[in-house]
N, CA, C and O of each residue as an XYZ file, in Angstrom:
632
protein
N       1.072     -1.288      0.199
C      -0.028     -0.041      0.182
C       1.065      1.444      0.054
O       2.096      1.684      0.681
N       0.485      2.119     -0.822
C       1.275      3.232     -0.860
C       0.932      4.558     -0.091
O      -0.097      5.201     -0.300
N       1.900      4.902      0.819
C       1.769      6.049      1.897
C       0.967      7.084      1.248
O       1.179      7.209      0.042
N      -0.009      7.945      1.837
C      -0.826      8.976      1.434
C       0.139      9.970      1.470
O       0.214     10.784      0.550
N       1.001     10.007      2.570
C       2.479     11.103      2.542
C       2.856     11.520      1.318
O       3.156     12.682      1.042
N       2.850     10.453      0.454
C       3.538     10.770     -0.906
C       3.333     11.629     -1.657
O       4.099     12.135     -2.477
N       1.864     11.942     -1.339
C       1.329     12.877     -2.376
C       1.331     14.203     -1.923
O       0.671     15.003     -2.587
N       1.981     14.643     -0.852
C       2.324     15.890     -0.445
C       3.714     16.512     -0.478
O       4.576     15.775      0.000
N       4.053     17.448     -0.835
C       5.536     18.037     -0.871
C       5.877     18.301      0.797
O       5.120     18.550      1.735
N       7.081     18.163      0.742
C       8.001     18.210      2.134
C       8.801     19.568      1.999
O       9.632     19.898      2.846
N       8.470     20.434      0.751
C       9.349     21.413      0.308
C       9.575     22.654      1.856
O      10.566     23.258      2.267
N       7.906     22.584      2.414
C       7.984     23.847      3.146
C       7.567     23.131      4.577
O       6.607     23.577      5.206
N       8.258     22.104      5.023
C       8.142     21.354      6.315
C       8.697     22.204      7.327
O       9.761     22.816      7.243
N       7.801     22.196      8.403
C       8.226     23.063      9.674
C       8.972     22.146     10.672
O       9.529     22.553     11.692
N       8.914     20.806     10.241
C       9.950     19.755     11.090
C      11.257     20.328     10.521
O      12.108     20.897     11.204
N      11.326     20.114      9.176
C      12.872     20.527      8.665
C      13.586     21.850      9.113
O      14.746     22.004      9.494
N      12.292     23.018      8.922
C      12.933     24.193      9.046
C      13.380     24.586     10.749
O      14.301     25.336     11.071
N      12.320     23.752     11.820
C      13.179     23.743     13.081
C      14.479     23.138     13.234
O      15.282     23.623     14.031
N      14.812     21.920     12.404
C      15.595     21.235     12.793
C      17.077     21.828     11.922
O      18.213     21.392     12.105
N      16.719     22.814     11.055
C      17.804     23.562     10.583
C      18.294     24.777     11.710
O      19.324     25.434     11.558
N      17.370     24.936     12.837
C      17.925     25.805     13.911
C      18.357     24.903     15.031
O      19.473     25.062     15.525
N      17.447     23.850     15.516
C      17.927     22.946     16.579
C      18.759     21.720     16.372
O      19.282     21.070     17.278
N      18.828     21.476     15.146
C      19.261     20.175     14.866
C      20.613     19.517     15.106
O      20.826     18.332     14.851
N      21.508     20.351     15.609
C      23.020     20.154     15.764
C      22.832     19.851     17.222
O      21.860     20.256     17.858
N      23.737     19.169     17.695
C      23.961     18.596     19.234
C      23.890     19.717     20.214
O      23.017     19.953     21.050
N      25.171     20.465     19.892
C      25.565     21.697     20.935
C      24.393     22.621     21.082
O      23.949     23.045     22.149
N      23.949     22.879     19.879
C      22.398     23.890     20.216
C      21.335     23.511     21.560
O      20.972     24.239     22.483
N      21.051     22.272     21.304
C      20.202     21.485     22.306
C      20.766     21.703     23.762
O      20.040     22.045     24.696
N      22.204     21.462     23.885
C      22.887     21.520     25.276
C      22.673     23.099     25.598
O      22.295     23.419     26.724
N      22.893     23.986     24.703
C      23.015     25.434     25.078
C      21.796     25.736     25.615
O      21.796     26.337     26.689
N      20.528     25.386     24.989
C      19.159     25.643     25.535
C      18.976     24.740     26.924
O      18.228     24.959     27.876
N      19.611     24.006     26.780
C      19.390     23.104     28.279
C      19.997     24.064     29.271
O      19.550     24.238     30.405
N      21.001     24.645     28.786
C      21.975     25.605     30.128
C      20.866     26.593     30.221
O      20.213     26.769     31.249
N      20.675     27.252     29.062
C      19.683     28.487     29.472
C      18.592     28.251     30.219
O      18.362     28.941     31.212
N      17.871     27.356     29.876
C      16.714     27.122     30.658
C      16.838     26.622     32.076
O      15.885     26.493     32.844
N      18.212     26.328     32.377
C      18.690     25.938     33.524
C      19.279     27.023     34.538
O      19.743     26.812     35.659
N      19.117     28.466     33.737
C      19.887     29.531     34.412
C      21.222     29.703     34.020
O      21.792     30.753     34.317
N      21.839     28.769     33.357
C      23.504     29.477     33.105
C      23.129     30.113     31.848
O      22.622     29.499     30.909
N      23.416     31.479     31.855
C      23.317     32.409     30.760
C      24.523     32.973     30.344
O      24.559     33.430     29.202
N      25.462     33.028     31.007
C      26.658     33.534     30.534
C      27.564     32.729     29.691
O      27.615     31.501     29.767
N      28.289     33.454     28.873
C      29.437     32.797     27.904
C      30.158     31.810     28.420
O      30.093     30.633     28.065
N      30.981     32.336     29.410
C      32.392     31.542     29.939
C      31.701     30.367     30.908
O      32.243     29.267     31.013
N      30.250     30.747     31.726
C      29.563     29.941     32.623
C      29.389     28.590     31.627
O      29.826     27.482     31.937
N      28.666     28.888     30.366
C      28.328     27.760     29.524
C      29.523     26.934     29.184
O      29.631     25.746     29.488
N      30.693     27.849     28.334
C      31.641     27.233     28.125
C      32.568     25.994     29.112
O      32.975     24.893     28.743
N      32.642     26.378     29.888
C      33.116     25.828     31.259
C      32.491     24.504     31.620
O      33.088     23.437     31.760
N      31.026     24.763     31.769
C      30.229     23.864     32.190
C      29.904     22.652     31.519
O      29.572     21.625     32.110
N      30.012     22.789     30.100
C      29.500     21.744     29.069
C      30.612     21.378     28.104
O      30.419     20.524     27.238
N      32.083     22.172     28.270
C      33.140     21.831     27.207
C      32.990     22.089     26.021
O      33.803     21.749     25.162
N      31.852     22.776     25.775
C      31.680     23.113     24.091
C      32.735     24.160     23.745
O      33.015     25.199     24.344
N      33.293     23.593     22.546
C      34.714     24.710     22.056
C      34.303     26.128     21.979
O      33.170     26.444     21.617
N      35.054     26.838     22.256
C      34.723     28.434     22.125
C      33.842     28.860     20.863
O      32.793     29.496     20.775
N      34.729     28.224     19.866
C      34.005     28.887     18.255
C      32.751     28.323     18.179
O      31.862     29.087     17.803
N      32.437     27.164     18.440
C      30.969     26.398     18.290
C      30.202     27.047     19.017
O      29.107     27.299     18.514
N      30.504     27.628     20.642
C      29.492     27.902     21.534
C      29.196     29.299     20.572
O      28.034     29.504     20.221
N      30.119     30.110     20.220
C      29.823     31.504     19.793
C      28.983     31.113     18.340
O      28.145     32.007     18.225
N      28.880     30.379     17.447
C      28.499     30.000     16.438
C      26.973     29.814     17.049
O      26.137     30.684     16.801
N      26.663     28.785     17.768
C      25.429     28.371     18.214
C      24.834     29.711     18.983
O      23.721     30.151     18.694
N      25.568     30.243     19.860
C      24.602     31.380     20.470
C      24.353     32.352     19.193
O      23.225     32.838     19.117
N      25.152     32.634     18.337
C      24.760     33.631     17.206
C      23.524     33.090     16.501
O      22.480     33.740     16.443
N      23.665     31.950     15.998
C      22.436     31.365     15.271
C      21.104     31.481     16.229
O      20.043     31.763     15.670
N      21.119     31.281     17.593
C      19.936     31.065     18.340
C      19.355     32.641     18.330
O      18.187     32.919     18.060
N      20.431     33.654     18.687
C      20.136     34.984     18.487
C      19.368     35.511     17.084
O      18.361     36.219     17.043
N      20.019     35.044     16.104
C      19.713     35.577     14.576
C      18.359     34.750     14.386
O      17.629     35.197     13.502
N      17.958     33.764     14.978
C      16.828     32.797     14.801
C      15.591     33.364     15.508
O      14.422     33.156     15.182
N      16.117     34.256     16.722
C      14.960     34.690     17.388
C      14.423     33.786     18.770
O      13.402     34.028     19.413
N      15.405     32.686     19.029
C      15.246     31.735     19.877
C      15.683     32.436     21.271
O      15.047     32.455     22.325
N      17.184     33.116     20.931
C      17.753     34.104     22.370
C      17.765     35.405     21.938
O      17.434     35.770     20.810
N      18.175     36.164     22.905
C      18.298     37.602     23.000
C      19.635     37.695     24.074
O      19.839     37.082     25.121
N      20.478     38.753     23.342
C      21.561     39.202     24.234
C      21.037     40.280     25.204
O      20.169     41.065     24.824
N      21.592     40.338     26.554
C      21.198     41.046     27.407
C      22.628     41.773     27.872
O      23.541     40.959     28.003
N      22.832     42.573     28.028
C      24.025     43.614     28.443
C      24.146     43.381     29.882
O      23.131     43.512     30.565
N      25.165     43.080     30.390
C      25.637     42.797     31.608
C      27.175     43.359     32.153
O      28.088     42.965     31.428
N      27.568     44.142     33.214
C      28.763     44.401     33.401
C      29.402     43.974     34.952
O      28.894     44.619     35.870
N      30.102     43.303     35.221
C      30.877     42.839     36.620
C      31.536     44.124     36.987
O      32.155     44.792     36.159
N      31.388     44.484     38.315
C      32.086     45.547     38.832
C      33.682     45.551     38.462
O      34.442     44.686     38.898
N      34.053     46.488     37.716
C      35.436     46.692     36.965
C      35.823     45.985     36.028
O      36.974     46.001     35.593
N      34.795     45.193     35.553
C      35.063     44.739     33.983
C      34.615     45.297     32.892
O      33.951     46.317     33.080
N      34.805     44.863     31.496
C      33.947     45.426     30.489
C      32.642     44.590     30.385
O      32.413     43.464     30.828
N      31.782     45.506     29.624
C      30.608     45.036     29.365
C      30.154     44.094     28.556
O      30.294     44.320     27.354
N      29.504     42.812     28.964
C      29.417     41.399     28.455
C      27.871     41.222     28.088
O      27.086     42.147     28.301
N      27.502     40.149     27.595
C      26.347     39.768     27.314
C      25.730     38.206     28.132
O      26.304     37.129     28.297
N      24.859     38.492     28.373
C      23.943     37.066     28.608
C      22.663     36.783     27.825
O      21.857     37.594     27.368
N      22.657     35.293     27.768
C      21.744     34.881     26.972
C      20.436     34.432     27.592
O      20.331     33.514     28.406
N      19.427     35.198     27.107
C      17.934     34.948     27.791
C      16.892     34.354     26.725
O      17.013     34.737     25.562
N      16.045     33.595     26.993
C      15.087     32.776     26.242
C      14.042     34.292     26.006
O      13.769     35.168     26.827
N      13.584     34.134     24.389
C      12.679     34.969     23.816
C      11.229     34.113     24.100
O      11.228     33.048     24.718
N      10.023     34.731     23.563
C       9.054     34.006     23.714
C       9.017     32.682     22.837
O       8.399     31.689     23.220
N       9.760     32.729     21.559
C      10.064     31.727     20.772
C      10.663     30.417     21.517
O      10.204     29.275     21.526
N      11.652     30.854     22.044
C      12.754     29.850     22.942
C      12.006     29.500     24.048
O      12.024     28.286     24.249
N      11.163     30.331     25.068
C      10.468     29.518     25.875
C       9.501     28.511     25.370
O       9.217     27.679     26.231
N       8.783     28.306     23.974
C       7.994     27.579     23.630
C       8.967     26.346     23.428
O       8.366     25.292     23.221
N      10.054     26.281     23.442
C      10.845     25.105     23.441
C      10.828     23.980     24.569
O      11.159     22.803     24.427
N      10.495     24.433     25.399
C      10.494     23.897     27.002
C       9.840     22.560     26.740
O      10.535     21.559     26.913
N       8.574     22.421     26.339
C       8.234     20.888     26.475
C       9.122     20.172     25.473
O       9.177     18.946     25.574
N      10.012     20.931     24.263
C      10.311     19.762     23.732
C      11.730     19.539     24.393
O      12.315     18.628     23.806
N      12.316     19.969     25.214
C      13.460     20.045     25.759
C      12.748     18.757     26.969
O      13.130     17.597     26.818
N      11.863     19.036     27.967
C      11.184     18.115     28.593
C      10.894     16.658     28.045
O      11.147     15.682     28.751
N      10.316     16.516     26.675
C      10.186     15.322     26.036
C      11.721     14.679     25.590
O      11.743     13.449     25.637
N      12.741     15.198     25.252
C      13.848     15.136     25.120
C      14.367     14.098     26.441
O      14.499     12.874     26.427
N      14.547     14.849     27.310
C      15.023     14.686     28.749
C      14.133     13.259     29.099
O      14.722     12.305     29.606
N      12.475     13.180     28.747
C      12.164     11.937     29.219
C      12.601     10.759     28.478
O      12.856      9.666     28.984
N      12.667     11.058     27.260
C      13.212     10.064     26.332
C      14.526      9.217     26.609
O      14.734      8.004     26.596
N      15.423     10.432     26.894
C      16.814     10.258     27.493
C      16.843      9.432     28.733
O      17.634      8.494     28.826
N      16.013      9.741     29.690
C      15.844      9.185     30.998
C      15.320      7.591     30.628
O      15.886      6.637     31.160
N      14.384      7.430     29.832
C      13.830      5.936     29.524
C      14.943      5.281     28.866
O      15.189      4.190     29.381
N      15.624      5.563     27.986
C      16.572      4.931     27.130
C      17.924      4.903     27.512
O      18.383      3.774     27.682
N      18.704      5.884     27.698
C      19.849      6.291     27.793
C      20.522      6.413     29.453
O      21.730      6.200     29.554
N      19.957      6.657     30.361
C      20.055      6.829     31.711
C      21.257      6.081     32.299
O      21.116      4.920     31.916
N      22.260      6.163     32.967
C      22.924      5.496     33.783
C      22.113      4.782     34.710
O      20.969      5.064     35.067
N      22.923      3.697     35.109
C      21.882      2.788     36.063
C      21.257      3.549     37.483
O      20.193      3.303     38.049
N      22.273      4.525     37.833
C      21.756      5.271     38.909
C      20.450      6.249     38.809
O      19.863      6.702     39.792
N      20.111      6.484     37.486
C      19.430      7.206     37.045
C      19.704      8.786     36.610
O      20.822      9.287     36.733
N      18.643      9.463     36.124
C      19.176     10.728     35.140
C      19.533     11.909     36.338
O      18.996     12.090     37.431
N      20.549     12.561     35.739
C      21.408     13.650     36.580
C      20.404     14.821     36.653
O      20.608     15.708     37.482
N      19.395     14.874     35.882
C      18.216     15.943     35.937
C      17.024     15.510     36.381
O      16.602     14.399     36.061
N      16.420     16.252     37.084
C      14.826     16.177     37.465
C      14.370     17.778     37.299
O      14.830     18.875     37.616
N      13.137     17.232     36.582
C      12.500     18.701     36.317
C      11.131     18.423     36.973
O      10.421     17.490     36.600
N      10.732     19.415     38.135
C       9.601     19.209     39.075
C       8.732     20.611     39.058
O       9.213     21.743     39.009
N       7.522     20.305     39.102
C       6.523     21.453     39.173
C       6.908     22.412     40.696
O       7.047     21.992     41.845
N       6.988     23.601     40.244
C       7.728     24.512     41.633
C       6.222     24.103     42.777
O       6.411     23.632     43.899
N       5.248     24.301     42.399
C       4.194     24.415     43.450
C       3.935     23.107     44.263
O       3.593     23.044     45.444
N       4.138     22.193     43.497
C       3.860     20.807     44.242
C       5.157     19.946     44.490
O       5.175     19.109     45.393
N       6.199     20.159     43.704
C       7.483     19.161     43.742
C       7.202     18.089     42.952
O       8.036     17.187     43.028
N       6.079     17.868     42.051
C       6.305     16.637     41.682
C       6.776     16.567     40.189
O       6.843     17.589     39.506
N       7.089     15.376     39.724
C       8.080     15.409     38.469
C       6.801     15.783     37.397
O       5.598     15.529     37.460
N       7.659     16.536     36.342
C       6.787     16.745     35.157
C       7.117     16.113     33.898
O       8.266     15.699     33.747
N       6.332     15.993     33.047
C       6.254     15.032     31.929
C       5.540     15.284     30.657
O       4.447     15.720     31.016
N       5.563     15.251     29.569
C       5.183     15.710     28.555
C       3.959     14.942     27.961
O       4.191     13.778     27.636
N       2.437     15.509     27.731
C       1.704     14.252     27.282
C       1.099     15.088     26.201
O       0.961     16.311     26.216
N       0.745     14.209     25.219
C       0.145     14.629     23.900
C      -1.519     14.535     24.048
O      -2.057     13.470     24.351
N      -2.189     15.616     23.833
C      -3.398     15.672     23.645
C      -4.115     15.976     22.562
O      -3.506     16.934     22.087
N      -5.321     15.683     21.663
C      -5.847     16.109     20.925
C      -6.546     17.160     21.139
O      -6.720     17.375     22.339
N      -7.204     18.199     20.153
C      -7.808     19.429     20.614
C      -9.302     19.104     21.499
O      -9.864     19.929     22.220
N      -9.689     17.940     21.284
C     -10.744     17.940     22.069
C     -10.606     17.369     23.420
O     -11.608     17.195     24.115
N      -9.300     17.035     23.876
C      -8.707     16.819     25.090
C      -8.321     15.406     25.327
O      -7.982     15.181     26.489
N      -8.283     14.207     24.355
C      -8.188     13.088     24.396
C      -6.740     12.766     24.656
O      -5.918     13.223     23.861
N      -6.344     12.067     25.626
C      -4.716     11.583     25.585
C      -4.240     10.756     24.567
O      -4.814      9.718     24.237
N      -3.195     11.183     24.045
C      -2.606     10.242     22.948
C      -1.798      9.873     23.354
O      -0.926     10.567     23.876
N      -1.772      8.271     23.247
C      -0.670      7.646     24.467
C       0.110      6.572     23.142
O       1.064      5.914     23.559
N      -0.204      6.404     21.811
C       0.540      5.509     21.029
C       0.306      6.188     19.595
O      -0.696      6.767     19.175
N       1.711      5.905     18.885
C       1.849      6.732     17.816
C       0.945      6.003     16.789
O       0.914      6.545     15.684
N       0.248      4.948     16.928
C      -0.702      4.310     15.739
C      -1.830      5.026     16.138
O      -2.685      4.864     15.267
N      -2.267      5.774     17.079
C      -3.615      6.657     17.317
C      -3.335      8.004     16.554
O      -4.330      8.729     16.533
N      -2.263      8.503     15.942
C      -1.910      9.542     15.036
C      -2.175      9.236     13.924
O      -1.959      8.071     13.590
N      -2.833     10.344     12.800
C      -3.149     10.045     11.633
C      -2.245     11.378     10.689
O      -2.747     12.502     10.688
N      -1.209     11.182     10.093
C      -0.777     12.411      9.304
C      -1.464     12.772      8.274
O      -1.777     11.920      7.442
N      -1.770     13.865      8.147
C      -2.545     14.411      6.955
C      -2.178     15.910      6.501
O      -1.589     16.665      7.275
N      -2.511     16.254      5.357
C      -1.893     17.800      4.910
C      -2.702     18.620      5.678
O      -3.923     18.506      5.790
N      -1.782     19.696      6.363
C      -2.092     20.477      6.883
C      -2.315     21.895      5.907
O      -1.679     21.967      4.855
N      -3.182     22.936      6.280
C      -3.497     24.101      5.381
C      -2.271     24.726      4.478
O      -2.443     25.333      3.421
N      -1.167     24.496      5.017
C       0.135     24.881      4.281
C       0.284     23.719      3.422
O       1.485     23.825      3.174
N      -0.067     22.773      2.850
C       0.350     21.443      2.493
C       0.343     22.074      0.917
O      -0.366     23.033      0.612
N       1.297     21.346     -0.086
C       1.377     21.649     -1.325
C       1.424     20.203     -1.907
O       2.192     19.342     -1.479
N       0.689     20.046     -2.744
C       0.877     18.759     -3.843
C       2.241     18.404     -4.324
O       2.730     19.287     -5.028
N       2.803     17.615     -4.185
C       3.711     17.130     -4.603
C       4.193     17.204     -6.440
O       3.492     16.691     -7.313
N       5.087     17.709     -6.633
C       5.235     17.672     -8.408
C       5.935     16.419     -8.425
O       6.701     15.983     -7.565
N       5.475     15.733     -9.834
C       6.084     14.278    -10.185
C       7.122     14.445    -10.921
O       7.761     13.470    -11.318
C-alpha cells in the first residue's frame, strides 16, 4: 500500500525548518543550559566543554533566529558583556526539551538514574509531556495519530 504522505510535498516542512535551527547537538545543550539558568558565555563553556568557536556560532544562530536575545551586563571593574535570555519563541521549546529529557531518561540514563529532574514548583512532583488532541483526549500510542496535509500543504510535483 502506497503511503498517502507521498502525495504532498515536504518543501515547506516546519519540522525540517525547526531542525535547521535545533538539529545540531550543541544547540540543544546550549538551550538546556539557558533553561537551567546558565546564561553567560564563560559559564556555559566551562560547564559543558563546548569549544569556544562552536559556542559562539550556536549562540549567534539562536539569537539570529529569534530563540535567544542578548542582554548586556557588567561585573564591577570589568568590561560590558552579554548574557543570553530566552525569547517567547525560545520559551516555547520547553516542552521539547522536557520530552527529550524524558526519552533520554527512559533509554539512555545511567543505572543510578538521570542527573536532572524537572519538577513542578508548586507541588514538587515530576513533570512530563503529554500529547492530547484538540478535544482533550490523551494520545498514548503513535498508531493513534494520522498524518494529514495541513493548511499549508502543497501537492507534490512529479
